[in-house]
Amino acid sequence: MPRLIIASKNAHKVDEIKAALKKSGISLEVLSLSDLPEVPDVVEDGQTFLENATKKAEEIAKVYPEDLVLADDSGLTIPSLNGEPGVFSARYAGDHDDVANNRKVLTKLSGKTDIDREAFFTTVMVVVGPKRANLEAAGRVDGFITEDWDGQETFGYDPIFYYAPAEKTFAEMTMAEKNDVSHRGRALHELMLKLPAWLAE
Ligand code: IMP
């Protein structure tokens, strides 16, 4: 059975991908970076989510050339802030400091209304495999940045991202509700549709 290396140590992400593969009837032996003896340190210095995901997948594939490697990159884009935080989402104010990152967004949007508060999350997924062109999938979800938040930490920008169809922020939705509509869920869905034909190439 071909091996699929997921370029992440996040057990939740790995479980979500395993569940999607199972649901789609795709048989692969799934590994994460936690299962590998050697993992290259990849610097995410691309200008786009696609560049970062591609770099991550290709650098790992250099060490494991016989395997399939899946990498993703996500972030929040706010058009009125010239696309910020974008590829800097994880380290906008402080490295993986969600509270500081959220405060920075709210401060920059202070006094702004309506259209200036529009925002979207994006996920790009890239699969690299031997003797094939890279497979790419993307997902996006649109929302608005709230005017304030109660300071409670959940994950990333979830507490300040208002998803209008649910009339709630992402932080107020259950994991299952969010996965159904999220950028990551949508990218994964597209990937599952494309993967069988790509594997058969
Ligand atoms: P990653 O590429 O999935 O590690 O995401 C990079 C950064 O984007 C995260 O550290 C978060 O700050 C932000 N981000 C990505 N996806 C989400 C999400 O679903 N909710 C909130 N923040 C997110």
Short mmCIF file of C-alpha atoms and ligand atoms in Angstrom, two decimals:
data_model
loop_
_atom_site.label_atom_id
_atom_site.label_comp_id
_atom_site.label_asym_id
_atom_site.label_seq_id
_atom_site.Cartn_x
_atom_site.Cartn_y
_atom_site.Cartn_z
CA MET A 1 0.00 0.00 0.00
CA PRO A 2 1.46 3.46 -0.88
CA ARG A 3 2.50 5.62 2.07
CA LEU A 4 1.14 9.13 2.50
CA ILE A 5 3.21 11.37 4.75
CA ILE A 6 1.26 14.27 6.22
CA ALA A 7 3.61 17.20 6.76
CA SER A 8 2.30 17.95 10.23
CA LYS A 9 2.64 16.82 13.83
CA ASN A 10 -0.86 17.99 14.65
CA ALA A 11 -2.75 14.82 15.63
CA HIS A 12 -6.11 16.46 15.01
CA LYS A 13 -5.17 17.43 11.44
CA VAL A 14 -3.87 13.91 10.78
CA ASP A 15 -7.08 12.33 12.13
CA GLU A 16 -9.21 14.62 9.97
CA ILE A 17 -7.30 13.61 6.83
CA LYS A 18 -7.43 9.91 7.77
CA ALA A 19 -11.21 10.16 8.25
CA ALA A 20 -11.65 11.89 4.87
CA LEU A 21 -9.56 9.20 3.10
CA LYS A 22 -11.60 6.45 4.74
CA LYS A 23 -14.89 8.11 3.79
CA SER A 24 -13.67 8.35 0.18
CA GLY A 25 -12.55 4.71 0.15
CA ILE A 26 -8.92 5.64 -0.60
CA SER A 27 -6.44 3.12 0.84
CA LEU A 28 -3.13 4.66 1.86
CA GLU A 29 -0.85 4.04 4.81
CA VAL A 30 -0.97 7.40 6.57
CA LEU A 31 2.03 8.68 8.53
CA SER A 32 2.69 12.03 10.15
CA LEU A 33 5.97 13.79 10.84
CA SER A 34 5.86 12.33 14.36
CA ASP A 35 6.32 8.86 12.80
CA LEU A 36 9.45 9.73 10.81
CA PRO A 37 13.05 9.33 11.93
CA GLU A 38 14.29 12.34 9.97
CA VAL A 39 12.37 15.52 9.27
CA PRO A 40 13.89 18.47 7.42
CA ASP A 41 13.44 21.90 8.96
CA VAL A 42 11.49 23.84 6.34
CA VAL A 43 11.45 27.64 6.52
CA GLU A 44 8.06 28.95 5.39
CA ASP A 45 9.28 32.05 3.58
CA GLY A 46 6.98 31.97 0.53
CA GLN A 47 4.87 34.93 -0.62
CA THR A 48 1.75 32.78 -0.97
CA PHE A 49 0.06 29.86 0.78
CA LEU A 50 0.69 27.77 -2.35
CA GLU A 51 4.42 28.52 -2.32
CA ASN A 52 4.69 27.55 1.35
CA ALA A 53 2.68 24.33 1.03
CA THR A 54 4.63 23.33 -2.09
CA LYS A 55 7.99 24.03 -0.45
CA LYS A 56 7.05 22.00 2.65
CA ALA A 57 5.86 19.00 0.61
CA GLU A 58 8.80 19.06 -1.80
CA GLU A 59 11.48 19.39 0.92
CA ILE A 60 10.07 16.38 2.78
CA ALA A 61 9.70 14.44 -0.49
CA LYS A 62 13.45 14.92 -1.11
CA VAL A 63 14.11 12.85 2.03
CA TYR A 64 11.31 10.33 1.29
CA PRO A 65 11.26 10.17 -2.53
CA GLU A 66 9.30 6.90 -2.72
CA ASP A 67 6.36 8.26 -0.73
CA LEU A 68 3.48 10.65 -1.27
CA VAL A 69 3.73 13.82 0.82
CA LEU A 70 0.80 16.08 1.68
CA ALA A 71 1.43 19.58 3.03
CA ASP A 72 -0.97 22.42 3.67
CA ASP A 73 -0.76 26.08 4.49
CA SER A 74 -3.55 28.28 5.80
CA GLY A 75 -4.19 31.79 6.95
CA LEU A 76 -6.47 34.76 7.27
CA THR A 77 -6.66 37.46 4.59
CA ILE A 78 -8.17 40.89 5.20
CA PRO A 79 -8.45 42.79 1.90
CA SER A 80 -8.77 46.22 3.59
CA LEU A 81 -5.40 45.61 5.28
CA ASN A 82 -3.74 44.82 1.95
CA GLY A 83 -4.15 41.11 2.56
CA GLU A 84 -2.66 41.03 6.07
CA PRO A 85 -2.01 38.88 8.04
CA GLY A 86 -1.87 36.45 5.05
CA VAL A 87 1.20 34.20 5.06
CA PHE A 88 2.21 35.82 8.37
CA SER A 89 -0.98 34.62 10.10
CA ALA A 90 0.79 32.44 12.66
CA ARG A 91 3.30 35.15 13.60
CA TYR A 92 1.48 38.42 12.87
CA ALA A 93 2.15 39.97 16.30
CA GLY A 94 4.02 37.21 18.09
CA ASP A 95 5.02 33.71 17.15
CA HIS A 96 1.90 31.56 17.57
CA ASP A 97 0.62 34.09 20.11
CA ASP A 98 -3.09 33.97 19.23
CA VAL A 99 -4.14 36.60 21.75
CA ALA A 100 -1.59 39.13 20.48
CA ASN A 101 -2.42 38.31 16.86
CA ASN A 102 -6.15 38.84 17.43
CA ARG A 103 -5.53 42.11 19.29
CA LYS A 104 -3.39 43.38 16.43
CA VAL A 105 -6.15 42.69 13.89
CA LEU A 106 -8.80 44.36 16.07
CA THR A 107 -6.58 47.40 16.65
CA LYS A 108 -5.87 47.82 12.95
CA LEU A 109 -9.57 47.62 12.13
CA SER A 110 -10.66 49.85 14.98
CA GLY A 111 -13.26 52.39 13.82
CA LYS A 112 -13.74 50.57 10.50
CA THR A 113 -17.11 49.20 9.49
CA ASP A 114 -18.80 46.85 7.03
CA ILE A 115 -16.76 46.26 3.90
CA ASP A 116 -13.45 47.00 5.66
CA ARG A 117 -14.12 44.14 8.08
CA GLU A 118 -14.53 41.53 5.34
CA ALA A 119 -12.05 38.67 5.68
CA PHE A 120 -11.50 35.16 4.48
CA PHE A 121 -9.57 32.08 5.51
CA THR A 122 -7.71 30.08 2.87
CA THR A 123 -6.16 26.63 2.91
CA VAL A 124 -3.99 25.29 0.13
CA MET A 125 -3.07 21.60 0.05
CA VAL A 126 -0.35 20.13 -2.12
CA VAL A 127 0.48 16.46 -2.65
CA VAL A 128 3.85 15.52 -4.11
CA GLY A 129 4.55 12.05 -5.43
CA PRO A 130 7.09 10.18 -7.53
CA LYS A 131 6.92 10.83 -11.29
CA ARG A 132 3.81 13.01 -11.13
CA ALA A 133 2.95 16.67 -11.35
CA ASN A 134 1.96 18.07 -7.94
CA LEU A 135 -1.69 17.79 -6.99
CA GLU A 136 -3.21 21.01 -5.60
CA ALA A 137 -6.49 21.79 -3.86
CA ALA A 138 -7.74 24.94 -2.15
CA GLY A 139 -10.59 26.03 0.07
CA ARG A 140 -11.85 29.42 1.18
CA VAL A 141 -14.48 30.63 3.62
CA ASP A 142 -15.70 34.22 3.84
CA GLY A 143 -16.65 36.13 6.97
CA PHE A 144 -16.27 39.36 8.91
CA ILE A 145 -13.91 40.43 11.67
CA THR A 146 -15.87 41.18 14.85
CA GLU A 147 -15.46 44.52 16.64
CA ASP A 148 -14.28 42.96 19.86
CA TRP A 149 -13.98 39.65 21.61
CA ASP A 150 -14.01 38.41 25.15
CA GLY A 151 -10.31 37.61 25.12
CA GLN A 152 -10.88 33.88 25.41
CA GLU A 153 -8.42 31.82 23.49
CA THR A 154 -9.61 29.05 21.24
CA PHE A 155 -7.65 28.52 18.07
CA GLY A 156 -6.01 31.19 15.96
CA TYR A 157 -8.38 33.85 14.68
CA ASP A 158 -11.54 31.79 15.36
CA PRO A 159 -12.85 34.10 18.12
CA ILE A 160 -12.85 37.20 15.88
CA PHE A 161 -14.04 35.52 12.65
CA TYR A 162 -17.82 35.90 12.29
CA TYR A 163 -19.42 33.41 9.90
CA ALA A 164 -22.71 34.97 8.82
CA PRO A 165 -24.62 31.83 7.69
CA ALA A 166 -24.25 30.38 11.21
CA GLU A 167 -24.69 33.79 12.90
CA LYS A 168 -21.71 32.91 15.10
CA THR A 169 -17.96 33.21 15.23
CA PHE A 170 -15.91 30.15 14.33
CA ALA A 171 -14.99 29.88 18.01
CA GLU A 172 -18.66 29.46 18.92
CA MET A 173 -19.24 26.64 16.45
CA THR A 174 -18.64 22.98 17.28
CA MET A 175 -15.66 21.35 15.59
CA ALA A 176 -18.02 19.36 13.32
CA GLU A 177 -20.01 22.49 12.33
CA LYS A 178 -16.79 24.34 11.54
CA ASN A 179 -15.19 21.47 9.61
CA ASP A 180 -18.25 21.32 7.35
CA VAL A 181 -17.79 24.87 6.08
CA SER A 182 -14.19 25.77 6.87
CA HIS A 183 -11.45 26.56 4.39
CA ARG A 184 -9.63 23.40 5.54
CA GLY A 185 -12.75 21.25 5.20
CA ARG A 186 -13.39 22.60 1.71
CA ALA A 187 -9.80 22.08 0.57
CA LEU A 188 -9.87 18.54 1.93
CA HIS A 189 -13.14 17.87 0.12
CA GLU A 190 -11.66 19.06 -3.20
CA LEU A 191 -8.52 17.01 -2.58
CA MET A 192 -10.56 13.84 -2.00
CA LEU A 193 -12.38 14.40 -5.30
CA LYS A 194 -9.11 14.78 -7.22
CA LEU A 195 -6.96 12.20 -5.44
CA PRO A 196 -8.25 8.91 -6.96
CA ALA A 197 -7.51 9.97 -10.56
CA TRP A 198 -4.12 11.39 -9.55
CA LEU A 199 -3.17 8.16 -7.74
CA ALA A 200 -4.15 6.15 -10.83
CA GLU A 201 -1.83 8.17 -13.11
P1 IMP B 1 -1.52 26.61 9.40
O1 IMP B 1 -0.86 26.84 8.08
O2 IMP B 1 -2.68 25.66 9.33
O3 IMP B 1 -0.53 26.26 10.48
O4 IMP B 1 -2.17 28.03 9.83
C1 IMP B 1 -1.37 29.18 10.02
C2 IMP B 1 -2.06 30.17 10.95
O5 IMP B 1 -3.26 30.67 10.35
C3 IMP B 1 -2.52 29.58 12.28
O6 IMP B 1 -1.47 29.61 13.24
C4 IMP B 1 -3.66 30.51 12.67
O7 IMP B 1 -3.18 31.71 13.22
C5 IMP B 1 -4.29 30.85 11.32
N1 IMP B 1 -5.38 29.89 10.99
C6 IMP B 1 -5.37 28.92 10.06
N2 IMP B 1 -6.52 28.22 10.06
C7 IMP B 1 -7.29 28.78 11.03
C8 IMP B 1 -8.60 28.49 11.52
O8 IMP B 1 -9.30 27.56 11.10
N3 IMP B 1 -9.02 29.29 12.52
C9 IMP B 1 -8.29 30.29 13.05
N4 IMP B 1 -7.07 30.59 12.65
C10 IMP B 1 -6.56 29.84 11.63
#
